[in-house]
Amino acid sequence: MKTSPLHTTALARVVRLVCAVAVPLALALPAQAQDDDADEGAGTPETADGDTNVDKADGGSADAGGDARDPSAPKPVLEETIFVVQGKPFLVQGKFELTPQIAQSINDSFTSHTGIILSGLYHLKENVAVEATLGGFGWLDERSGLPRVGGRDTDLTVELRQKENLAPERVKLYQFSYLAAANLQWSPMYGKVNVSDFVLGQFNLYLSVGAGISGLQLETLTPGVAQQNFVPLATPIAPLASFGGGLRFYFTDWLGVRVEVRDYVMPLAVFQNGDSAVEDADAPSFDVTNLILTQLGVSFVF
Amino acid sequence: MQTMTNSLKLMLLVAVAATTATTAQAQNIDAAFDAYDAKDFETAASGFYAVRRLSDDAGEVAEAQRGLARSYEKLGLHLAALSVWSGVAESGNTHPHFSVAIEGLVNAGEALDDDLTMPKIIDKVYSGPNVETINKLNPEVLQRVYFHLGRYVFNRQNFKEARKMFKAVKEGNPAYAHAQYMQGLLRLGVGQPDRPPAKYDLATQHFEAARAAIPVDTKDPALVELRDLTSLALARLYYEQAFTLDEGPGRKELLDKAKAEFQQVPRFSDMWADALFERAWANTLDEQYGRALGALHSLSAPYFKDEFFPEAKILQAIIYWYNCQWDRVNGILDETRSTYEPMAEQMQGLAESNLDFGEWYPLLQKSLEPGADPGDKTLIPRAVALAITKDPGFQKMEKFLKEIEREQKVISKSKVFAKSDMGQGLSEEFDALAQGYLGVMGKFLKTKVRTLAEELASISTRAGLIALETKTAEADWLEQGRAIENLQRTRLPRPFIPDDTFQFWWFRNEYWIDELGYYEFTVKTECFE
């Protein structure tokens, strides 16, 4: 019946992907592009099934000399060249998107960050957006049973402190309580996905770059004891640059999911002297810290 | 003396009995009205039914008829209501509720989407002194009456009278859009055996007026269907005009208009398949062979597996013929003949069989059963059976038959009806109606099978003609030393992409529902000068 779902052969999951930069280029030079396609056909005569065939010298007519053919010659190609030419779905251009996300750091051996990030986007174009991000980190202190703001020491750090009385460079123990950033997003690739005819949606892969600030915390240097108090910092804020990329999938024109990996890069230091000196610093240390977060959220477009 | 005394006693007894009966009837009708006011429509209907059957008082019977029909309406038993209103209407304008009955008939008929029974009754009563009474009806109701009468006489080929009736339906009336559409058909000469010259401009005006009268956001299925029908009608009208013209800007403009109208038919609507198929013809005439083949390709998608367009193969063959791709033409024609010739023979055999009309609908149902043997010559071929079920005329009939079954079920399940003689009476009435209707459907099905058999035979004939033309062309090619077999073809460039608001995908033998209707082939002519 007409309402019955469409079958899509035996494939359970199929994806169609287009590189967004390819289309404008192709449109800029349509004639050339078509010639190129024709050349491609001539050079690699691949059928829709992927068979390789000997090319016909002139696509406009069959060759008169073709009567005496080798019996072992490839079979005639009866498959057609078929395309789908459809209007692009403009789902988000000129719209806002709000995405609450959960975030987890994935690269840090000494501190770990878990938090919630709220991201607001305005899509200037279908594949270009500006984004404002605000996030906070926290964790549950099992000893006190109370929630605490910021990052926490990893098990490795705790073990080093408690069993070995060791600690990494002090600068590597900075924790982040919040972050705020502004980003520019660009989606160079988009596509659509069909899962067993049950889900048919649009997706795009995007890259993101931006800048912002992050709140800093640094624990006091108390050998053998972890997760204690923080030292007062002269400047408890660090500038950051963010780089990231992700995948955004829209189920409908208002709802989607988004997964991304983002690197927040911050130049950090622990000074022994000067205005920014940390009061219990045992040695100066410097680092360019990469806080890499995986973020997963639900997008609401409006 | 004794005899006289006895007679007096008898008279007295009769008088008492009569008085008692009258009082009982009066009490019954009062009770029925009370139940109606209390919204206990089953009890009300049962009471009115009893009074209508048993009362000798004409005035009371008339009231009971009206009350019964109204109770049926409230219970959603439109068929039962139609039956009661028909009885009242056929009594003529001397019946105190004649005008109400005409309105009730129209309402019930429209609720049932019945363009067979209700218009027939109205046509029957629209005569003599009744006409004056009907003409005094509320203008809104009167114009709906005119529309139904117009369609009835249109089907009976009284086109002049039909036009008069449709013209009487004024803007703002619920039937206005339908009436305008019918006037458009009249202007085109549709269904007229003498085939008068089509008045395209006037027909266009009527169709456009019909479409304009339908609210953009309407959810009424009848109006939504009418809007699509109007788009199809306009598309066909433009295509027909273009077909008569020589190649040039005029023809191109009309074909563009036709294609635009075909695209007005929404995707996934009931008429989408027709629009796709006919758009393929328009594209062929416009020499946009890739798009024509693309539209036909959509129809081969699993989504359209229940659609039946045998002519699509002929069109495909024609397109390849125009592009001198003889191997493809031959392949399609072989497939066409091997598919449709046995089918046509099978259907011809069925049409000539001695099946009673009452046996045709069960035969159709049997042919559609999932386990039906495709090789069984006593069945209707499944593809044809499915096509018949999509015929609007058949769908209306089947809907009517199902409504009979539905109302029968409602009546049999009602405890109130079961206690009264109404349940039994109505059930018998509906049985007779269903039996009669099966006969009507059987007649329709037999005609349909015969017509489709003839169409399939015609397709085989056309396939034969194209095959003949192809053989001639092939001989010509061979004479000139051109190859006609074992041709090698490469993948061709993609079709034209209008701008960056469009995207394109390869078709890789996998139909995606969002891509249906957007396929385009790249066809390269293999003809030579």
XYZ file of N, CA and C in Angstrom, chain A residues 117-211:
285
model
N 27.223 21.381 29.467
C 27.505 22.543 28.619
C 26.227 22.916 27.889
N 25.947 24.180 27.872
C 24.794 24.658 27.107
C 25.319 25.443 25.924
N 24.872 25.029 24.769
C 25.385 25.652 23.555
C 24.231 26.294 22.795
N 24.398 27.538 22.427
C 23.391 28.232 21.630
C 23.974 28.625 20.306
N 23.284 28.265 19.225
C 23.813 28.564 17.892
C 22.836 29.427 17.121
N 23.398 30.233 16.265
C 22.562 30.864 15.242
C 23.161 30.471 13.897
N 22.330 29.872 13.066
C 22.816 29.380 11.776
C 22.713 30.488 10.732
N 23.852 31.064 10.421
C 23.870 32.125 9.413
C 23.496 31.556 8.049
N 24.013 30.399 7.778
C 23.676 29.671 6.562
C 23.439 28.227 6.965
N 23.092 27.427 5.987
C 22.837 26.023 6.318
C 24.102 25.361 6.872
N 25.264 25.850 6.435
C 26.493 25.182 6.864
C 27.442 26.107 7.641
N 26.951 27.291 8.033
C 27.796 28.199 8.824
C 26.973 28.697 10.013
N 27.598 28.629 11.195
C 26.865 29.065 12.394
C 27.815 29.735 13.375
N 27.258 30.610 14.178
C 28.031 31.154 15.295
C 27.457 30.533 16.566
N 28.331 30.325 17.512
C 27.930 29.566 18.681
C 28.447 30.215 19.961
N 27.630 30.247 20.969
C 28.064 30.669 22.300
C 27.915 29.466 23.228
N 28.948 29.221 23.995
C 28.959 28.033 24.841
C 29.232 28.429 26.283
N 28.474 27.839 27.174
C 28.704 28.068 28.594
C 28.590 26.718 29.302
N 29.643 26.412 30.084
C 29.601 25.104 30.730
C 30.165 25.146 32.127
N 29.797 24.191 32.932
C 30.337 24.077 34.281
C 30.673 22.634 34.576
N 31.651 22.432 35.476
C 32.061 21.067 35.801
C 31.812 20.788 37.274
N 31.604 19.560 37.588
C 31.367 19.196 38.982
C 31.515 17.707 39.172
N 31.511 17.295 40.394
C 31.596 15.864 40.700
C 31.098 15.623 42.112
N 30.850 14.385 42.417
C 30.324 14.045 43.733
C 31.466 13.484 44.581
N 31.727 14.166 45.671
C 32.790 13.728 46.582
C 32.230 12.603 47.458
N 32.714 11.396 47.242
C 32.145 10.230 47.938
C 32.452 10.268 49.444
N 33.584 10.907 49.784
C 33.936 10.937 51.211
C 32.963 11.802 51.990
N 32.679 12.961 51.407
C 31.770 13.866 52.133
C 30.329 13.688 51.695
N 30.137 13.042 50.548
C 28.784 12.881 50.007
C 28.236 14.163 49.409
N 29.113 15.154 49.246
C 28.651 16.445 48.729
C 29.136 16.674 47.303
N 28.324 17.376 46.535
C 28.794 17.719 45.187
C 29.847 18.820 45.268
N 30.818 18.745 44.382
C 31.861 19.778 44.368
C 31.991 20.342 42.976
N 32.321 21.587 42.908
C 32.442 22.283 41.616
C 33.858 22.109 41.102
N 33.978 21.951 39.764
C 35.290 21.878 39.130
C 35.654 20.468 38.751
N 36.954 20.286 38.456
C 37.423 18.950 38.097
C 37.852 18.197 39.336
N 38.327 17.012 39.094
C 38.799 16.226 40.236
C 40.084 15.508 39.836
N 40.803 15.074 40.852
C 42.002 14.295 40.561
C 41.595 12.929 40.041
N 42.407 12.423 39.139
C 42.115 11.071 38.645
C 42.589 10.063 39.682
N 42.213 8.824 39.499
C 42.648 7.769 40.422
C 44.177 7.688 40.454
N 44.778 7.921 39.284
C 46.238 7.864 39.198
C 46.868 8.931 40.102
N 46.340 10.124 40.026
C 46.878 11.220 40.839
C 46.721 10.911 42.330
N 45.537 10.408 42.666
C 45.269 10.082 44.070
C 46.244 9.014 44.550
N 46.444 7.996 43.710
C 47.335 6.894 44.079
C 48.772 7.387 44.245
N 49.186 8.231 43.303
C 50.550 8.778 43.379
C 50.741 9.552 44.685
N 49.755 10.325 45.023
C 49.864 11.149 46.225
C 49.878 10.301 47.482
N 48.889 9.372 47.511
C 48.690 8.656 48.767
C 49.717 7.551 48.983
N 50.078 6.842 47.916
C 50.957 5.685 48.106
C 52.424 6.016 47.867
N 52.650 6.904 46.904
C 54.041 7.184 46.544
C 54.501 8.550 47.038
N 53.571 9.329 47.541
C 53.895 10.708 47.914
C 54.534 11.471 46.765
N 54.039 11.187 45.610
C 54.545 11.857 44.405
C 53.432 12.717 43.822
N 53.859 13.622 42.967
C 52.852 14.442 42.286
C 53.439 14.901 40.959
N 52.611 15.038 39.943
C 53.118 15.573 38.677
C 53.457 17.056 38.833
N 53.969 17.634 37.758
C 54.216 19.076 37.775
C 52.947 19.776 38.247
N 53.123 20.813 38.989
C 51.962 21.460 39.608
C 50.978 21.996 38.570
N 51.561 22.489 37.483
C 50.698 23.104 36.456
C 49.729 22.085 35.850
N 50.103 20.824 35.939
C 49.238 19.787 35.356
C 48.058 19.450 36.269
N 48.050 20.068 37.439
C 46.961 19.781 38.368
C 45.885 20.871 38.398
N 46.013 21.811 37.488
C 44.952 22.819 37.393
C 43.638 22.125 37.067
N 42.606 22.607 37.696
C 41.262 22.101 37.391
C 40.414 23.280 36.909
N 39.354 22.954 36.200
C 38.545 24.014 35.576
C 37.125 23.960 36.129
N 36.663 25.078 36.597
C 35.326 25.087 37.202
C 34.235 25.415 36.187
N 34.567 26.238 35.228
C 33.578 26.605 34.190
C 34.335 27.005 32.941
N 33.611 27.136 31.878
C 34.196 27.699 30.660
C 33.109 28.436 29.894
N 33.533 29.437 29.177
C 32.622 30.191 28.306
C 33.383 30.481 27.024
N 32.730 30.271 25.874
C 33.448 30.454 24.613
C 32.492 30.880 23.516
N 33.065 31.518 22.541
C 32.315 31.851 21.322
C 33.020 31.159 20.169
N 32.229 30.549 19.293
C 32.829 29.738 18.219
C 32.182 30.044 16.883
N 32.902 29.685 15.881
C 32.364 29.728 14.526
C 32.351 28.296 14.016
N 31.196 27.899 13.489
C 31.089 26.513 12.997
C 30.938 26.502 11.492
N 31.526 25.506 10.888
C 31.406 25.332 9.438
C 31.225 23.851 9.138
N 30.247 23.579 8.336
C 29.978 22.172 7.993
C 30.428 21.920 6.563
N 31.541 21.295 6.385
C 32.000 21.046 5.019
C 31.319 19.849 4.373
N 30.709 19.017 5.173
C 30.094 17.808 4.607
C 28.702 17.628 5.187
N 27.813 17.201 4.329
C 26.479 16.880 4.826
C 25.993 15.622 4.125
N 24.964 15.080 4.655
C 24.451 13.859 4.051
C 23.134 13.470 4.662
N 22.683 12.320 4.279
C 21.436 11.841 4.866
C 21.600 10.362 5.181
N 20.799 9.903 6.082
C 20.946 8.533 6.545
C 19.578 7.882 6.614
N 19.563 6.623 6.297
C 18.320 5.862 6.306
C 18.600 4.566 7.050
N 17.966 4.386 8.162
C 18.184 3.170 8.948
C 16.947 2.299 8.828
N 17.074 1.268 8.016
C 15.990 0.289 7.830
C 14.648 0.956 7.569
N 14.655 2.048 6.876
C 13.424 2.788 6.570
C 12.701 3.288 7.806
N 13.348 3.128 8.940
C 12.706 3.550 10.180
C 13.081 4.995 10.488
N 14.343 5.290 10.268
C 14.812 6.658 10.504
C 15.382 7.196 9.202
N 14.908 8.330 8.806
C 15.445 8.993 7.629
C 15.750 10.425 8.056
N 17.010 10.753 8.103
C 17.335 12.081 8.596
C 18.537 12.683 7.911
N 18.804 13.934 8.266
C 19.928 14.670 7.687
C 21.033 14.761 8.731
N 22.236 14.780 8.263
C 23.320 15.002 9.202
C 24.372 15.888 8.557
N 25.202 16.483 9.383
C 26.358 17.180 8.843
C 27.537 17.035 9.789
N 28.693 17.042 9.178
C 29.935 17.007 9.939
C 30.426 18.438 9.998
N 30.840 18.875 11.168
C 31.225 20.277 11.257
C 32.563 20.438 11.968
N 33.161 21.564 11.688
C 34.392 21.964 12.360
C 34.092 23.250 13.100
N 34.799 23.452 14.193
C 34.487 24.606 15.014
C 35.777 25.224 15.541
N 35.803 26.528 15.575
C 36.961 27.211 16.134
C 36.467 28.427 16.914
N 37.123 28.732 18.023
C 36.653 29.863 18.807
C 37.601 30.207 19.937
N 37.148 31.104 20.805
C 37.977 31.548 21.926
C 37.071 31.820 23.111
